[in-house]
Amino acid sequence: MLELAILGLLQESPMHGYELRKELTAKLGAIRAAISYGSLYPTLRRLQAAGWIAEAAETPATAEEVPALTSRRGRVVYKITAEGKERFAQLIAQAGPETYDDTGFGVHFAFFARTDQATRLRILEGRRRKIEERREGLRDVLGRAAERLDAYTLELQRHGLEACEREVRWLEELIANERSGRAPTVPQPGTAGGRREDTSPPPPGESRKERP
């Protein structure tokens, strides 16, 4: 998954090792904790040895790009090669079980804009099946063992179940969008969940919560 993420980012532009770390965090968001940054530089060396990336001509990095105390390896600029672009195309086209797991799905989803529609749909449907199985497992635990669980463990199980139910609804919406050829709706600034917030003051004697 780290290989896919690095090649995908270098498709956008050459980057210093330090920049790659920042972009991985920004691109992958909540799943970044699943990727060990201790494996970043070994992965870069492996990709370089395979001929999929190469060191670009070194250019002085500004303090904004790379902090002054960053090590030399953090200052090396990497670029993707023609072979690396072919490798990225192979990885992004995969839609097997590894793309349904939490980390695999998150990395592939981050590059859905460069994935064909049929592959996106297979990954989304596979992820939905995965989460539905997880949901049913949690329901089974709550149904059979709820009386034996302490209050905190029970609350944790309920939290997991609610998270699964929310994700299934989200996936079903994405799948419906893919089948109809629509892209996901991106909320505009000043909106909550795609709905514009009412920022006008309430009438006298009426609180904002009382307004429809």
mmCIF file of C-alpha atoms in Angstrom:
data_model
loop_
_atom_site.group_PDB
_atom_site.id
_atom_site.type_symbol
_atom_site.label_atom_id
_atom_site.label_comp_id
_atom_site.label_asym_id
_atom_site.label_seq_id
_atom_site.Cartn_x
_atom_site.Cartn_y
_atom_site.Cartn_z
ATOM 1 C CA MET A 1 0.000 0.000 0.000
ATOM 2 C CA LEU A 2 2.873 2.390 0.740
ATOM 3 C CA GLU A 3 4.321 1.601 -2.679
ATOM 4 C CA LEU A 4 1.034 2.578 -4.341
ATOM 5 C CA ALA A 5 0.787 5.779 -2.301
ATOM 6 C CA ILE A 6 4.359 6.885 -3.079
ATOM 7 C CA LEU A 7 4.054 6.213 -6.805
ATOM 8 C CA GLY A 8 0.701 7.990 -6.884
ATOM 9 C CA LEU A 9 2.089 11.085 -5.190
ATOM 10 C CA LEU A 10 5.169 11.201 -7.421
ATOM 11 C CA GLN A 11 2.859 11.094 -10.434
ATOM 12 C CA GLU A 12 1.752 14.564 -9.371
ATOM 13 C CA SER A 13 5.269 16.035 -9.078
ATOM 14 C CA PRO A 14 8.805 15.206 -7.893
ATOM 15 C CA MET A 15 9.124 15.517 -4.116
ATOM 16 C CA HIS A 16 11.689 15.564 -1.336
ATOM 17 C CA GLY A 17 11.445 12.722 1.169
ATOM 18 C CA TYR A 18 10.191 15.225 3.740
ATOM 19 C CA GLU A 19 7.489 16.450 1.348
ATOM 20 C CA LEU A 20 6.407 12.882 0.695
ATOM 21 C CA ARG A 21 5.856 12.359 4.412
ATOM 22 C CA LYS A 22 3.706 15.488 4.615
ATOM 23 C CA GLU A 23 1.701 14.600 1.516
ATOM 24 C CA LEU A 24 1.119 11.038 2.721
ATOM 25 C CA THR A 25 -0.377 12.454 5.904
ATOM 26 C CA ALA A 26 -2.543 14.930 3.981
ATOM 27 C CA LYS A 27 -3.630 12.448 1.310
ATOM 28 C CA LEU A 28 -4.343 9.459 3.515
ATOM 29 C CA GLY A 29 -5.876 11.311 6.436
ATOM 30 C CA ALA A 30 -7.286 9.040 9.128
ATOM 31 C CA ILE A 31 -5.564 5.891 7.848
ATOM 32 C CA ARG A 32 -2.049 7.359 8.037
ATOM 33 C CA ALA A 33 -1.503 5.695 11.410
ATOM 34 C CA ALA A 34 -1.757 2.324 9.669
ATOM 35 C CA ILE A 35 1.343 3.090 7.596
ATOM 36 C CA SER A 36 4.689 3.066 9.372
ATOM 37 C CA TYR A 37 6.795 6.051 8.386
ATOM 38 C CA GLY A 38 9.765 4.017 9.525
ATOM 39 C CA SER A 39 9.219 2.015 6.343
ATOM 40 C CA LEU A 40 9.123 5.083 4.067
ATOM 41 C CA TYR A 41 12.821 5.333 3.252
ATOM 42 C CA PRO A 42 13.375 1.566 2.887
ATOM 43 C CA THR A 43 10.425 1.566 0.474
ATOM 44 C CA LEU A 44 11.924 4.476 -1.458
ATOM 45 C CA ARG A 45 15.214 2.566 -1.762
ATOM 46 C CA ARG A 46 13.365 -0.534 -2.960
ATOM 47 C CA LEU A 47 11.388 1.442 -5.554
ATOM 48 C CA GLN A 48 14.616 3.060 -6.730
ATOM 49 C CA ALA A 49 16.349 -0.304 -7.036
ATOM 50 C CA ALA A 50 13.400 -1.599 -9.094
ATOM 51 C CA GLY A 51 13.733 1.359 -11.463
ATOM 52 C CA TRP A 52 10.301 2.757 -10.611
ATOM 53 C CA ILE A 53 11.600 6.015 -9.136
ATOM 54 C CA ALA A 54 14.869 7.920 -9.484
ATOM 55 C CA GLU A 55 16.646 10.777 -7.773
ATOM 56 C CA ALA A 56 15.994 14.045 -9.592
ATOM 57 C CA ALA A 57 18.642 16.704 -10.059
ATOM 58 C CA GLU A 58 19.129 18.215 -6.633
ATOM 59 C CA THR A 59 17.735 21.708 -6.156
ATOM 60 C CA PRO A 60 18.149 23.811 -3.009
ATOM 61 C CA ALA A 61 15.076 23.371 -0.826
ATOM 62 C CA THR A 62 13.509 26.387 0.836
ATOM 63 C CA ALA A 63 12.787 26.407 4.558
ATOM 64 C CA GLU A 64 9.076 26.138 3.728
ATOM 65 C CA GLU A 65 9.616 22.935 1.729
ATOM 66 C CA VAL A 66 12.105 21.248 4.049
ATOM 67 C CA PRO A 67 13.008 22.462 7.565
ATOM 68 C CA ALA A 68 16.669 23.335 8.045
ATOM 69 C CA LEU A 69 17.387 20.455 10.449
ATOM 70 C CA THR A 70 15.940 17.773 8.157
ATOM 71 C CA SER A 71 18.451 14.984 7.394
ATOM 72 C CA ARG A 72 20.022 14.651 3.958
ATOM 73 C CA ARG A 73 17.782 11.767 2.953
ATOM 74 C CA GLY A 74 14.780 13.990 3.669
ATOM 75 C CA ARG A 75 16.191 16.511 1.176
ATOM 76 C CA VAL A 76 16.684 14.075 -1.718
ATOM 77 C CA VAL A 77 14.223 14.783 -4.546
ATOM 78 C CA TYR A 78 12.513 11.722 -6.054
ATOM 79 C CA LYS A 79 10.679 11.480 -9.371
ATOM 80 C CA ILE A 80 8.692 8.664 -10.952
ATOM 81 C CA THR A 81 10.062 6.913 -14.041
ATOM 82 C CA ALA A 82 8.182 5.588 -17.081
ATOM 83 C CA GLU A 83 8.430 2.105 -15.559
ATOM 84 C CA GLY A 84 7.083 3.497 -12.298
ATOM 85 C CA LYS A 85 4.053 4.897 -14.095
ATOM 86 C CA GLU A 86 3.387 1.452 -15.551
ATOM 87 C CA ARG A 87 3.727 -0.094 -12.097
ATOM 88 C CA PHE A 88 1.293 2.458 -10.638
ATOM 89 C CA ALA A 89 -1.231 1.642 -13.383
ATOM 90 C CA GLN A 90 -0.956 -2.054 -12.471
ATOM 91 C CA LEU A 91 -1.434 -1.395 -8.746
ATOM 92 C CA ILE A 92 -4.326 1.032 -9.164
ATOM 93 C CA ALA A 93 -6.190 -1.499 -11.344
ATOM 94 C CA GLN A 94 -6.170 -4.171 -8.621
ATOM 95 C CA ALA A 95 -9.506 -4.906 -6.960
ATOM 96 C CA GLY A 96 -8.806 -8.022 -4.910
ATOM 97 C CA PRO A 97 -9.547 -8.738 -1.226
ATOM 98 C CA GLU A 98 -6.527 -6.683 -0.097
ATOM 99 C CA THR A 99 -8.323 -3.558 -1.370
ATOM 100 C CA TYR A 100 -11.302 -4.187 0.964
ATOM 101 C CA ASP A 101 -9.298 -4.047 4.221
ATOM 102 C CA ASP A 102 -9.062 -0.789 6.152
ATOM 103 C CA THR A 103 -5.596 0.265 4.964
ATOM 104 C CA GLY A 104 -5.884 -1.097 1.431
ATOM 105 C CA PHE A 105 -9.273 0.502 0.886
ATOM 106 C CA GLY A 106 -8.127 3.848 2.257
ATOM 107 C CA VAL A 107 -5.074 4.043 0.004
ATOM 108 C CA HIS A 108 -6.986 2.992 -3.120
ATOM 109 C CA PHE A 109 -9.839 5.369 -2.319
ATOM 110 C CA ALA A 110 -7.349 8.252 -2.045
ATOM 111 C CA PHE A 111 -6.500 7.673 -5.726
ATOM 112 C CA PHE A 112 -10.028 6.945 -7.004
ATOM 113 C CA ALA A 113 -9.849 10.001 -9.275
ATOM 114 C CA ARG A 114 -7.240 8.085 -11.315
ATOM 115 C CA THR A 115 -9.032 4.723 -11.137
ATOM 116 C CA ASP A 116 -11.446 3.522 -13.815
ATOM 117 C CA GLN A 117 -15.138 3.289 -12.940
ATOM 118 C CA ALA A 118 -15.394 -0.507 -13.117
ATOM 119 C CA THR A 119 -12.503 -0.938 -10.668
ATOM 120 C CA ARG A 120 -13.897 1.694 -8.322
ATOM 121 C CA LEU A 121 -17.235 -0.117 -8.274
ATOM 122 C CA ARG A 122 -15.655 -3.533 -7.576
ATOM 123 C CA ILE A 123 -13.635 -2.099 -4.682
ATOM 124 C CA LEU A 124 -16.660 -0.310 -3.203
ATOM 125 C CA GLU A 125 -18.835 -3.415 -3.435
ATOM 126 C CA GLY A 126 -16.088 -5.553 -1.904
ATOM 127 C CA ARG A 127 -15.625 -3.075 0.910
ATOM 128 C CA ARG A 128 -19.367 -3.043 1.554
ATOM 129 C CA ARG A 129 -19.413 -6.847 1.854
ATOM 130 C CA LYS A 130 -16.456 -6.660 4.244
ATOM 131 C CA ILE A 131 -18.154 -4.097 6.492
ATOM 132 C CA GLU A 132 -21.504 -5.939 6.343
ATOM 133 C CA GLU A 133 -19.732 -9.081 7.588
ATOM 134 C CA ARG A 134 -18.120 -7.059 10.374
ATOM 135 C CA ARG A 135 -21.509 -5.536 11.253
ATOM 136 C CA GLU A 136 -23.197 -8.936 11.443
ATOM 137 C CA GLY A 137 -20.385 -10.232 13.662
ATOM 138 C CA LEU A 138 -20.898 -7.351 16.077
ATOM 139 C CA ARG A 139 -24.647 -7.874 16.085
ATOM 140 C CA ASP A 140 -24.068 -11.528 16.893
ATOM 141 C CA VAL A 141 -21.775 -10.650 19.808
ATOM 142 C CA LEU A 142 -24.286 -8.144 21.181
ATOM 143 C CA GLY A 143 -27.136 -10.598 20.797
ATOM 144 C CA ARG A 144 -25.404 -13.573 22.433
ATOM 145 C CA ALA A 145 -23.029 -12.072 24.948
ATOM 146 C CA ALA A 146 -24.446 -8.666 25.905
ATOM 147 C CA GLU A 147 -25.417 -9.879 29.382
ATOM 148 C CA ARG A 148 -21.863 -11.079 30.071
ATOM 149 C CA LEU A 149 -20.134 -7.878 28.945
ATOM 150 C CA ASP A 150 -19.347 -5.038 31.303
ATOM 151 C CA ALA A 151 -20.807 -1.616 30.520
ATOM 152 C CA TYR A 152 -17.650 -0.259 28.850
ATOM 153 C CA THR A 153 -17.042 -3.280 26.639
ATOM 154 C CA LEU A 154 -20.710 -3.232 25.672
ATOM 155 C CA GLU A 155 -20.479 0.448 24.775
ATOM 156 C CA LEU A 156 -17.379 -0.233 22.662
ATOM 157 C CA GLN A 157 -19.218 -2.978 20.761
ATOM 158 C CA ARG A 158 -22.169 -0.661 20.175
ATOM 159 C CA HIS A 159 -19.831 2.069 18.967
ATOM 160 C CA GLY A 160 -18.267 -0.378 16.493
ATOM 161 C CA LEU A 161 -21.698 -1.451 15.284
ATOM 162 C CA GLU A 162 -22.817 2.134 14.742
ATOM 163 C CA ALA A 163 -19.606 2.875 12.829
ATOM 164 C CA CYS A 164 -20.244 -0.127 10.570
ATOM 165 C CA GLU A 165 -23.822 0.930 9.929
ATOM 166 C CA ARG A 166 -22.707 4.461 9.011
ATOM 167 C CA GLU A 167 -20.035 3.154 6.661
ATOM 168 C CA VAL A 168 -22.461 0.779 4.931
ATOM 169 C CA ARG A 169 -24.824 3.701 4.270
ATOM 170 C CA TRP A 170 -21.924 5.798 2.967
ATOM 171 C CA LEU A 171 -20.729 2.980 0.700
ATOM 172 C CA GLU A 172 -24.231 2.405 -0.646
ATOM 173 C CA GLU A 173 -24.433 6.084 -1.564
ATOM 174 C CA LEU A 174 -21.054 5.933 -3.320
ATOM 175 C CA ILE A 175 -22.048 2.762 -5.178
ATOM 176 C CA ALA A 176 -25.299 4.390 -6.328
ATOM 177 C CA ASN A 177 -23.303 7.407 -7.534
ATOM 178 C CA GLU A 178 -20.869 5.203 -9.464
ATOM 179 C CA ARG A 179 -23.681 3.274 -11.148
ATOM 180 C CA SER A 180 -25.372 6.502 -12.207
ATOM 181 C CA GLY A 181 -22.119 8.146 -13.276
ATOM 182 C CA ARG A 182 -22.228 10.862 -10.604
ATOM 183 C CA ALA A 183 -19.230 12.012 -8.573
ATOM 184 C CA PRO A 184 -19.529 12.364 -4.772
ATOM 185 C CA THR A 185 -20.954 15.686 -3.610
ATOM 186 C CA VAL A 186 -18.307 17.984 -2.157
ATOM 187 C CA PRO A 187 -19.681 20.300 0.563
ATOM 188 C CA GLN A 188 -19.052 23.973 -0.155
ATOM 189 C CA PRO A 189 -17.493 26.333 2.395
ATOM 190 C CA GLY A 190 -20.084 27.456 4.916
ATOM 191 C CA THR A 191 -22.066 24.237 4.650
ATOM 192 C CA ALA A 192 -22.575 21.318 7.003
ATOM 193 C CA GLY A 193 -22.792 17.960 5.229
ATOM 194 C CA GLY A 194 -23.489 19.692 1.913
ATOM 195 C CA ARG A 195 -26.268 21.852 3.404
ATOM 196 C CA ARG A 196 -25.618 25.565 3.751
ATOM 197 C CA GLU A 197 -25.601 26.714 7.333
ATOM 198 C CA ASP A 198 -27.981 29.480 8.374
ATOM 199 C CA THR A 199 -25.691 32.083 9.879
ATOM 200 C CA SER A 200 -28.346 34.809 10.189
ATOM 201 C CA PRO A 201 -29.293 35.835 13.741
ATOM 202 C CA PRO A 202 -32.524 34.326 15.099
ATOM 203 C CA PRO A 203 -35.572 36.540 15.632
ATOM 204 C CA PRO A 204 -35.983 38.061 19.109
ATOM 205 C CA GLY A 205 -37.132 35.530 21.663
ATOM 206 C CA GLU A 206 -36.153 32.542 19.505
ATOM 207 C CA SER A 207 -32.966 30.481 19.803
ATOM 208 C CA ARG A 208 -31.168 29.083 16.771
ATOM 209 C CA LYS A 209 -31.961 25.502 17.848
ATOM 210 C CA GLU A 210 -35.683 26.279 17.710
ATOM 211 C CA ARG A 211 -35.490 27.362 14.067
ATOM 212 C CA PRO A 212 -36.419 24.770 11.384
#
